[in-house]
Short mmCIF file of C-alpha atoms in Angstrom, two decimals:
data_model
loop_
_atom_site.label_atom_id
_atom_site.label_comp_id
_atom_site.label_asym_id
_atom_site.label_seq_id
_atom_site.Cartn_x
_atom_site.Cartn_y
_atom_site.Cartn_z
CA UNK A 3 -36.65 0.29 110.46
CA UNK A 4 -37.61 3.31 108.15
CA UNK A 5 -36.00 4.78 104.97
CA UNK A 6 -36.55 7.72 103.45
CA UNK A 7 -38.19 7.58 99.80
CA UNK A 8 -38.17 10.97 98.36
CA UNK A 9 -41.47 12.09 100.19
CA UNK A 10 -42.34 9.30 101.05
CA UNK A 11 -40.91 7.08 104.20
CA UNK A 12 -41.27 2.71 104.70
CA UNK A 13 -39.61 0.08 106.44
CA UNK A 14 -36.34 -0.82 106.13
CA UNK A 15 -38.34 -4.61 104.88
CA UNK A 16 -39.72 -2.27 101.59
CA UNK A 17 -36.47 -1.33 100.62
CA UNK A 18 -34.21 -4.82 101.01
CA UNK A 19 -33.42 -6.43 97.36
CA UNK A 20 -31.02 -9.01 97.98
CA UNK A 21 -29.31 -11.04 100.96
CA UNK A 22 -25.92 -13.14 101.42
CA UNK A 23 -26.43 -15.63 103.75
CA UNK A 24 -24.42 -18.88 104.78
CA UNK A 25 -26.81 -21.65 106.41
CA UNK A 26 -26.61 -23.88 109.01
CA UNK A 27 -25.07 -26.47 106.74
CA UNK A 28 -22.46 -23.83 105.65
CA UNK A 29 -23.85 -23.44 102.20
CA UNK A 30 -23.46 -19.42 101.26
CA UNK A 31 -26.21 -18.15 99.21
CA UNK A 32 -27.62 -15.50 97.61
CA UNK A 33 -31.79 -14.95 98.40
CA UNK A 34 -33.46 -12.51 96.40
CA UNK A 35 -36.75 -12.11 94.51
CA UNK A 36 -35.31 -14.20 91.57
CA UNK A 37 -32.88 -16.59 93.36
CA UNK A 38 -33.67 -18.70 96.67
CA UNK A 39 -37.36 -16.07 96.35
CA UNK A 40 -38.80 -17.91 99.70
CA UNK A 41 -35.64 -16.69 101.67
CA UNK A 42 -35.79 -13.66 100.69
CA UNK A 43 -38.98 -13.17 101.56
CA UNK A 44 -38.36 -14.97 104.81
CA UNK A 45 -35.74 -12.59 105.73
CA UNK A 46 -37.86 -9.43 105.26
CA UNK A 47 -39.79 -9.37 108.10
CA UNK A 48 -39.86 -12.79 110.02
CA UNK A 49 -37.84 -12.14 112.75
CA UNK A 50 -33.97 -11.97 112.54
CA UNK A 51 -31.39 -15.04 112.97
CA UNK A 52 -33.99 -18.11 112.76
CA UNK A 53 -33.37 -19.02 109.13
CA UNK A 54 -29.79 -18.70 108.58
CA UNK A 55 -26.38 -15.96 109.16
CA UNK A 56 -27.03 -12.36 107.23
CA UNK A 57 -23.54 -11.47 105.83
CA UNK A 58 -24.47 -8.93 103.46
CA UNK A 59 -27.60 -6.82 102.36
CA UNK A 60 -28.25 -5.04 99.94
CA UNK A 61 -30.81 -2.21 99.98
CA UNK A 62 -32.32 0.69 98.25
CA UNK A 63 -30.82 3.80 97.92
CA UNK A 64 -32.81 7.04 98.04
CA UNK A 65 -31.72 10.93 97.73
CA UNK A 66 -31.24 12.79 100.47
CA UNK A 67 -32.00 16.28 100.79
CA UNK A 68 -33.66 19.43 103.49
CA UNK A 69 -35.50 17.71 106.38
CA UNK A 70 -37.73 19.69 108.54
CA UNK A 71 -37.56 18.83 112.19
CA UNK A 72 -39.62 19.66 115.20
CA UNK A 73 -40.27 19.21 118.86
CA UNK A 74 -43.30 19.83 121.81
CA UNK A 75 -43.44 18.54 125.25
CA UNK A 76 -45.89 19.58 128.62
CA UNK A 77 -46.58 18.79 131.76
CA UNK A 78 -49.67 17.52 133.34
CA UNK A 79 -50.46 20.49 135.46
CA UNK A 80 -54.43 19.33 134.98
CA UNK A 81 -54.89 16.13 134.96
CA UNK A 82 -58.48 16.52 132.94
CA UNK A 83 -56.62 19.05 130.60
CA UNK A 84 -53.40 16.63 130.74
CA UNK A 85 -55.31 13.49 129.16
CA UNK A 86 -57.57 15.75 126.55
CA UNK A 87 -54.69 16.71 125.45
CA UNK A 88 -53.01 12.96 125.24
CA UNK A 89 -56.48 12.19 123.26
CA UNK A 90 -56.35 15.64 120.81
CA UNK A 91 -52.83 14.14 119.97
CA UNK A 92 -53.85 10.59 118.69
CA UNK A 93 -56.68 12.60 116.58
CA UNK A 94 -54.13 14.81 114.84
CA UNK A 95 -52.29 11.54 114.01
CA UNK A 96 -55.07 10.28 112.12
CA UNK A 97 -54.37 13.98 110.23
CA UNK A 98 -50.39 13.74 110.20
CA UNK A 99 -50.47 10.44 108.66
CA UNK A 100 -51.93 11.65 105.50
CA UNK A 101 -48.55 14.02 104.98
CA UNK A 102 -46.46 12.21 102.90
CA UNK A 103 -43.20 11.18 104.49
CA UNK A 104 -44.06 12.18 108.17
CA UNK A 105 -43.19 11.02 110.90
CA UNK A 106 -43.33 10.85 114.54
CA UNK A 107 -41.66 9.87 117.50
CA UNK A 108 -43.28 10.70 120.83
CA UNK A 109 -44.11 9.02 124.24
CA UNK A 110 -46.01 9.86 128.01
CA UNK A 111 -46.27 9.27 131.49
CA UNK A 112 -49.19 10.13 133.42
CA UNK A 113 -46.70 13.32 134.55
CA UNK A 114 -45.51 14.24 130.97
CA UNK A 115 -45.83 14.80 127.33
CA UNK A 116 -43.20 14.65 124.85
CA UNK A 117 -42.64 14.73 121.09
CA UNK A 118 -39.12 13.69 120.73
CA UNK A 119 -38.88 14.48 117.45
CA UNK A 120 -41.09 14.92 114.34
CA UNK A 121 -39.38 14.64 110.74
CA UNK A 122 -40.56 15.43 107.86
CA UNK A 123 -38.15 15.31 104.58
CA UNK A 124 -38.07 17.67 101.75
CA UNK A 125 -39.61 20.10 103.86
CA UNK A 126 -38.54 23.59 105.56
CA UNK A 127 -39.68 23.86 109.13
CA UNK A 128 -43.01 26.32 108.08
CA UNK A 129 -44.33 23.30 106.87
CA UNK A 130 -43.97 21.04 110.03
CA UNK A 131 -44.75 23.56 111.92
CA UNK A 132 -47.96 24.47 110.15
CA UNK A 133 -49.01 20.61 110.43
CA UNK A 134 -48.36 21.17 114.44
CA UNK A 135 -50.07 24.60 114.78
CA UNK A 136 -53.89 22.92 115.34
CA UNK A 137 -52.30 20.78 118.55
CA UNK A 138 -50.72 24.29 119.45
CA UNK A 139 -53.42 25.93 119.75
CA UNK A 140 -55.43 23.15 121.58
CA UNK A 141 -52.71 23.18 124.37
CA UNK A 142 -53.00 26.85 124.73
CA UNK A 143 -57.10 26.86 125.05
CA UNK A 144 -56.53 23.81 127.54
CA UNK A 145 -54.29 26.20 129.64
CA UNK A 146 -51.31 23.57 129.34
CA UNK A 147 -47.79 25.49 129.17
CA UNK A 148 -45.70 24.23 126.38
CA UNK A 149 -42.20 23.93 124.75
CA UNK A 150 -41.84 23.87 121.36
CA UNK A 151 -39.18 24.30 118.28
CA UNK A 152 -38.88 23.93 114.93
CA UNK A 153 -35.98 23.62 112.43
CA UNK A 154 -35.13 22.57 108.66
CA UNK A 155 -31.57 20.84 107.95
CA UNK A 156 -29.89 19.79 104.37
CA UNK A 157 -29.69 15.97 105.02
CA UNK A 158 -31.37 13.73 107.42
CA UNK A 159 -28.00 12.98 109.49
CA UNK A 160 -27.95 16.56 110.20
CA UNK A 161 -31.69 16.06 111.21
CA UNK A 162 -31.38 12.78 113.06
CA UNK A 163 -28.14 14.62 115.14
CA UNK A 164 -30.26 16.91 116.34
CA UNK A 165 -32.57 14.21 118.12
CA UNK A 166 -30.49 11.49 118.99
CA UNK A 167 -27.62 13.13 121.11
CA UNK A 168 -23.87 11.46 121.68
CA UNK A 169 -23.71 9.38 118.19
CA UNK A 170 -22.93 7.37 117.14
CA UNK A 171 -24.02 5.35 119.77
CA UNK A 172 -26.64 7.28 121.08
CA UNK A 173 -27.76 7.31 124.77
CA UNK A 174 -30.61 5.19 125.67
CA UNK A 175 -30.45 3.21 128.53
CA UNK A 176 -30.84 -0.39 127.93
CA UNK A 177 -31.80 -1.52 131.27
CA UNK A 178 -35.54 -1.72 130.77
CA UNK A 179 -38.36 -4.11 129.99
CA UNK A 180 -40.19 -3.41 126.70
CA UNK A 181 -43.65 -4.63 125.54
CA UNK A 182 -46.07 -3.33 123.25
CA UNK A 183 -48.60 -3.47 120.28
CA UNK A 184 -49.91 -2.41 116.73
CA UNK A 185 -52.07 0.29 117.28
CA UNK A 186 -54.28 0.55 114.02
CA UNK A 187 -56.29 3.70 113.19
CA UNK A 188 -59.73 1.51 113.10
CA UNK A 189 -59.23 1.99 117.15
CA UNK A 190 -58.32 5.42 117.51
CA UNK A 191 -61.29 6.36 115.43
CA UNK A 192 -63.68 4.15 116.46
CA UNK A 193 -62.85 3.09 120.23
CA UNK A 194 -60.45 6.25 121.18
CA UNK A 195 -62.12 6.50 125.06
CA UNK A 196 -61.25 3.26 125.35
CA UNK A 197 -57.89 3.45 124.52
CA UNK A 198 -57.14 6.92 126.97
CA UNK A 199 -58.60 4.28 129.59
CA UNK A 200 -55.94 2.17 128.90
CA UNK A 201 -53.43 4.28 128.27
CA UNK A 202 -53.86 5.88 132.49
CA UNK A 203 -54.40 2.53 133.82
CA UNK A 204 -50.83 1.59 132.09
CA UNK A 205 -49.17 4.86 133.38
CA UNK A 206 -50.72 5.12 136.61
CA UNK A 207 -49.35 1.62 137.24
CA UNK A 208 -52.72 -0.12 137.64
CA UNK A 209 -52.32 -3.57 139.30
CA UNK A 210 -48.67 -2.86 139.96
CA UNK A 211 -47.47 -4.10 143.55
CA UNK A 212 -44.75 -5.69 144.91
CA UNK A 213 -41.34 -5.81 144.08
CA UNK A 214 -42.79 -3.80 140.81
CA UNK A 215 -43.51 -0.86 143.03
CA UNK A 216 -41.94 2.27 142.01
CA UNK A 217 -41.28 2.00 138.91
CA UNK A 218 -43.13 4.34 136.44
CA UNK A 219 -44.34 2.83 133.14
CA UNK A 220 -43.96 5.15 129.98
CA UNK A 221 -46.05 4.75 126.38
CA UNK A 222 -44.14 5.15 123.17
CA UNK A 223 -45.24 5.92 120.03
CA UNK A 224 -43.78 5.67 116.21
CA UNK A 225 -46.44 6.84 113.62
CA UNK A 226 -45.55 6.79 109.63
CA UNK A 227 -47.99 5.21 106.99
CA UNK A 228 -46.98 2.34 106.04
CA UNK A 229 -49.84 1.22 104.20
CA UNK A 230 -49.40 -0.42 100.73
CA UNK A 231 -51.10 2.36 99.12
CA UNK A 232 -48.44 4.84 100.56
CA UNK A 233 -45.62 2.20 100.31
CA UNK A 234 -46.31 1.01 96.59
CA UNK A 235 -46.43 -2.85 96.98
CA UNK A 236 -49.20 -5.22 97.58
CA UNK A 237 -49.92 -7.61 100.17
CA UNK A 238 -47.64 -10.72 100.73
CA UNK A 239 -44.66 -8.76 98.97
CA UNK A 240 -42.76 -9.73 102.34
CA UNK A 241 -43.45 -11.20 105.88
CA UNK A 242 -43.55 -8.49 107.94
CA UNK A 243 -47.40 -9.11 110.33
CA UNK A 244 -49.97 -8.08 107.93
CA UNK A 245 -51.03 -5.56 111.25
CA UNK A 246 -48.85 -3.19 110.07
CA UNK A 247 -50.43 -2.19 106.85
CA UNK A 248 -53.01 -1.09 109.17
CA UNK A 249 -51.38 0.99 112.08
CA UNK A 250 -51.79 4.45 112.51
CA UNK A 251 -48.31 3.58 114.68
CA UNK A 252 -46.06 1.06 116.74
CA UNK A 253 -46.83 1.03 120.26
CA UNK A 254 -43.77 0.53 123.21
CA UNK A 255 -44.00 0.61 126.52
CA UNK A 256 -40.77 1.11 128.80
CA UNK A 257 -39.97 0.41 132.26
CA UNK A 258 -36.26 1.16 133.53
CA UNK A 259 -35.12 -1.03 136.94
CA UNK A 260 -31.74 -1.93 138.46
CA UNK A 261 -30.31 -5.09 136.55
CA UNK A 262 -28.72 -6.21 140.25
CA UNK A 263 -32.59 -6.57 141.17
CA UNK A 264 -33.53 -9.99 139.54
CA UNK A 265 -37.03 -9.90 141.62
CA UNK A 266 -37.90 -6.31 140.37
CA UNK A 267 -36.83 -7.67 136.72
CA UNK A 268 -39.08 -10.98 137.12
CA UNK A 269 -42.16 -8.72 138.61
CA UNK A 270 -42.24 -5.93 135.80
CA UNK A 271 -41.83 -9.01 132.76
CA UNK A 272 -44.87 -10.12 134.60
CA UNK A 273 -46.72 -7.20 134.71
CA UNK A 274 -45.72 -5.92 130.97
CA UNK A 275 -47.30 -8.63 129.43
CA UNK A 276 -50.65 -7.86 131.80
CA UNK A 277 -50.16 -4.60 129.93
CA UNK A 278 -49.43 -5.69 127.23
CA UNK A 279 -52.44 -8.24 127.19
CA UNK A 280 -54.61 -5.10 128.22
CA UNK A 281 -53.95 -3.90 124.81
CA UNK A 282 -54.46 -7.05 122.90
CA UNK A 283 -57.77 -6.89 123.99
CA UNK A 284 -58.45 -3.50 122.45
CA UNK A 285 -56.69 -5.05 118.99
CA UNK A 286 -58.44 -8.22 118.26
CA UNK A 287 -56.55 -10.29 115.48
CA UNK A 288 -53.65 -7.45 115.27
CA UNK A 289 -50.09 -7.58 116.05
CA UNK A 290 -47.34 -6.65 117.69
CA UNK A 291 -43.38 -5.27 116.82
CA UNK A 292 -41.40 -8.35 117.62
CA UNK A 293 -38.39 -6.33 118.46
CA UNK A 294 -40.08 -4.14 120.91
CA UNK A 295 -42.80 -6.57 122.72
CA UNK A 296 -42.28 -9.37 124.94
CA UNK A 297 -40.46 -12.47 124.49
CA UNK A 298 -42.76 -14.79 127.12
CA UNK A 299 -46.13 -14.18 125.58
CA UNK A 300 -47.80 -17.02 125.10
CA UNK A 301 -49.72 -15.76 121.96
CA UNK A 302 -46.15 -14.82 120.28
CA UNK A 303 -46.88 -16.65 116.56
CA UNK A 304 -50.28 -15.14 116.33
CA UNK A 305 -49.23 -11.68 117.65
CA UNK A 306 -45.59 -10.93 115.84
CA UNK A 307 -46.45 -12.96 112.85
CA UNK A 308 -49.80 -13.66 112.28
CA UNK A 309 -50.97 -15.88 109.44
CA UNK A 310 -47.26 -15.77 108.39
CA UNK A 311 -46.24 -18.21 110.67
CA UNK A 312 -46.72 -21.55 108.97
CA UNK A 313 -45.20 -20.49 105.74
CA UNK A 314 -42.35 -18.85 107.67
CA UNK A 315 -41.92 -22.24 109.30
CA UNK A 316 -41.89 -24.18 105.93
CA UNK A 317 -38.83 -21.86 104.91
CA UNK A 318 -37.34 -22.08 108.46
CA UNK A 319 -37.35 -26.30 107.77
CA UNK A 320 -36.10 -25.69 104.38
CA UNK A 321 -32.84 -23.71 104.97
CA UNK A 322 -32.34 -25.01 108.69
CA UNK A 323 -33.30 -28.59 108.53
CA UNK A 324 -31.31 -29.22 111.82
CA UNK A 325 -33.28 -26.63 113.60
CA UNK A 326 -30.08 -25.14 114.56
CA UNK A 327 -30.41 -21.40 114.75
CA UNK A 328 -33.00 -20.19 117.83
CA UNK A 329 -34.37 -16.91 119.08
CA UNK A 330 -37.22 -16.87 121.92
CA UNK A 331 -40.19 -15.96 120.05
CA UNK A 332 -39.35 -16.97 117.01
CA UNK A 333 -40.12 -18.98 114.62
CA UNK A 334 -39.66 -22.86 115.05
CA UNK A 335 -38.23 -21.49 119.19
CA UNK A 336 -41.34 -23.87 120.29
CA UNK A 337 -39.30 -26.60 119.57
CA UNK A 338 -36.87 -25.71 122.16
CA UNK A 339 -37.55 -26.10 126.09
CA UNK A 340 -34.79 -23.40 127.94
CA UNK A 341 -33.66 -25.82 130.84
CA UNK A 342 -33.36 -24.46 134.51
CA UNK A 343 -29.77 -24.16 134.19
CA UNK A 344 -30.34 -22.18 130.99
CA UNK A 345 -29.61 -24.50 128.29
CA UNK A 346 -31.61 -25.31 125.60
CA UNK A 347 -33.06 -28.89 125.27
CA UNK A 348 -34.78 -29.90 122.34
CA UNK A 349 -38.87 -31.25 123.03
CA UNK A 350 -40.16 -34.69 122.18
#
């Protein structure tokens, strides 16, 4: 998703500078900005494995180097104190996006707080941690016990070891429903109350009943600038939702359940995308990660790729006339009816 630049950190989509592909009519090619240009700039950021089979990439290279690292969590001991704190935090973001090359990886229940990890590269940890020390001292005047460290390593593996435990696979569970949003800073500075109302309802499992009972909803949050002034490019340079030029970060929310429990499954689907339509609502005209959001929403082309879509389409027709490669909520998937039996059956 993210490289490192130096100072400065982008999507994996900024970096990309040249494809191999083979098609659905077995032709291999080569997409870039100067050969098979629409492909290329198909591929960087329209959804994966709609246009034709990635055998190679080739991307950017940057230099490594000293990463400074840091982590925070607390509990809701008060719930008043608990959710001024929850709103202090998406203020400092508005703050911590203007650092070059930092980023931030954090998420809540209506029970806890946690900052998985915060990374900032060619930096020693005094200069994280001076970036943190405002929140610090906001928890400590709230009364809210905290935990907290902070640490500097030579290279980002180092770093990224440090947060992401057991590699190099990593331990997340996988058994969860994910949906979420484009959070853009217009609505943290201009409708933030609004947002804290949303963000309780969501974690207090407003609405939730049935075989969806009992299981906790969590709110994620990735925050790096990814504007095109911070990135260096200008708009239409790939296809990635034109929302995320203006997110203060990428929303997820998480809900784990048994996989034996198809009813539980079916119920919290349903009620992510009421959650997930909650936050539309705040976001007018925004977006949404494709990879982390839900595949049934009916407002899919509008909300993971925006204006995007017809063009992406056009390419889609050019380099898979046959219509052969399909994703659920992707592009040209509308085409496709999933029968009850679970094959696919093309529409009239």
């Amino acid at each position: 998703m993210f490289r490192e630049q130096g100072m400065v950190l982008s999507r994996g989509t900024d970096n990309s500078l040249e494809f191999e592909v083979v098609t659905g009519e077995g032709k291999h090619l080569i997409a870039s900005p100067t050969q098979n240009s629409d492909l290329f700039w198909a591929l960087n950021g329209g959804g994966g494995g709609t246009y034709a089979v990635v055998i190679s990439q080739t991307t950017r290279a940057h230099a490594d180097g000293i990463v400074a690292g840091a982590s925070l969590t607390f509990n809701n001991t008060n719930d008043e104190a608990y959710w001024t704190a929850i709103e202090a935090w998406q203020k400092l973001l508005l703050d911590l996006e203007k650092v070059r090359g930092m980023n931030t990886f954090w998420g809540f229940t209506d029970k806890t707080f946690a900052l998985y990890s915060a990374t900032l590269p060619d930096a020693k940890a005094g200069v994280i941690a001076a970036h943190l020390d405002s929140f610090k001292r906001r928890l400590s005047k709230l009364q809210l016990p905290y935990t907290y460290e902070t640490n500097d390593r030579p290279n980002y593996y180092q770093h990224f070891s440090i947060y992401t435990p057991s590699l190099p696979f990593g331990e997340y569970t996988t058994n969860s429903v994910l949906g979420g949003r484009l959070i853009p800073r217009s609505l943290v500075q201009n409708a933030l109350p609004s947002l804290i109302s949303t963000f309780r309802n969501i974690t207090f499992g407003a609405g939730v009943k049935g075989p969806a009972s009992g299981h906790p909803f969590r709110i994620n949050g990735i925050a790096s600038n990814v504007s095109h002034a911070r990135v260096g490019n200008n708009p239409g340079a790939n296809s990635i939702h034109p929302a995320w030029r203006n997110s203060l970060y990428w929303l997820n929310m998480d809900v784990y359940h048994d996989p034996k429990d198809l009813k539980a499954v079916y119920a919290l689907q349903a009620q992510m995308n009421v959650y997930q339509g909650m936050l539309q609502a705040l976001t007018p005209g925004g977006g949404a990660y494709i990879n982390e959001a839900t595949f049934d929403n009916p407002s899919w082309k509008e909300d993971y790729f925006g204006l995007n879509y017809d063009r992406l389409l056009r390419v889609k027709d050019k380099y898979d006339p046959n219509s052969i490669f399909y994703g659920p909520a992707s592009v040209g998937s509308d085409r496709w009816a999933v029968a009850s039996d679970g094959r696919l059956c093309r529409r009239k």
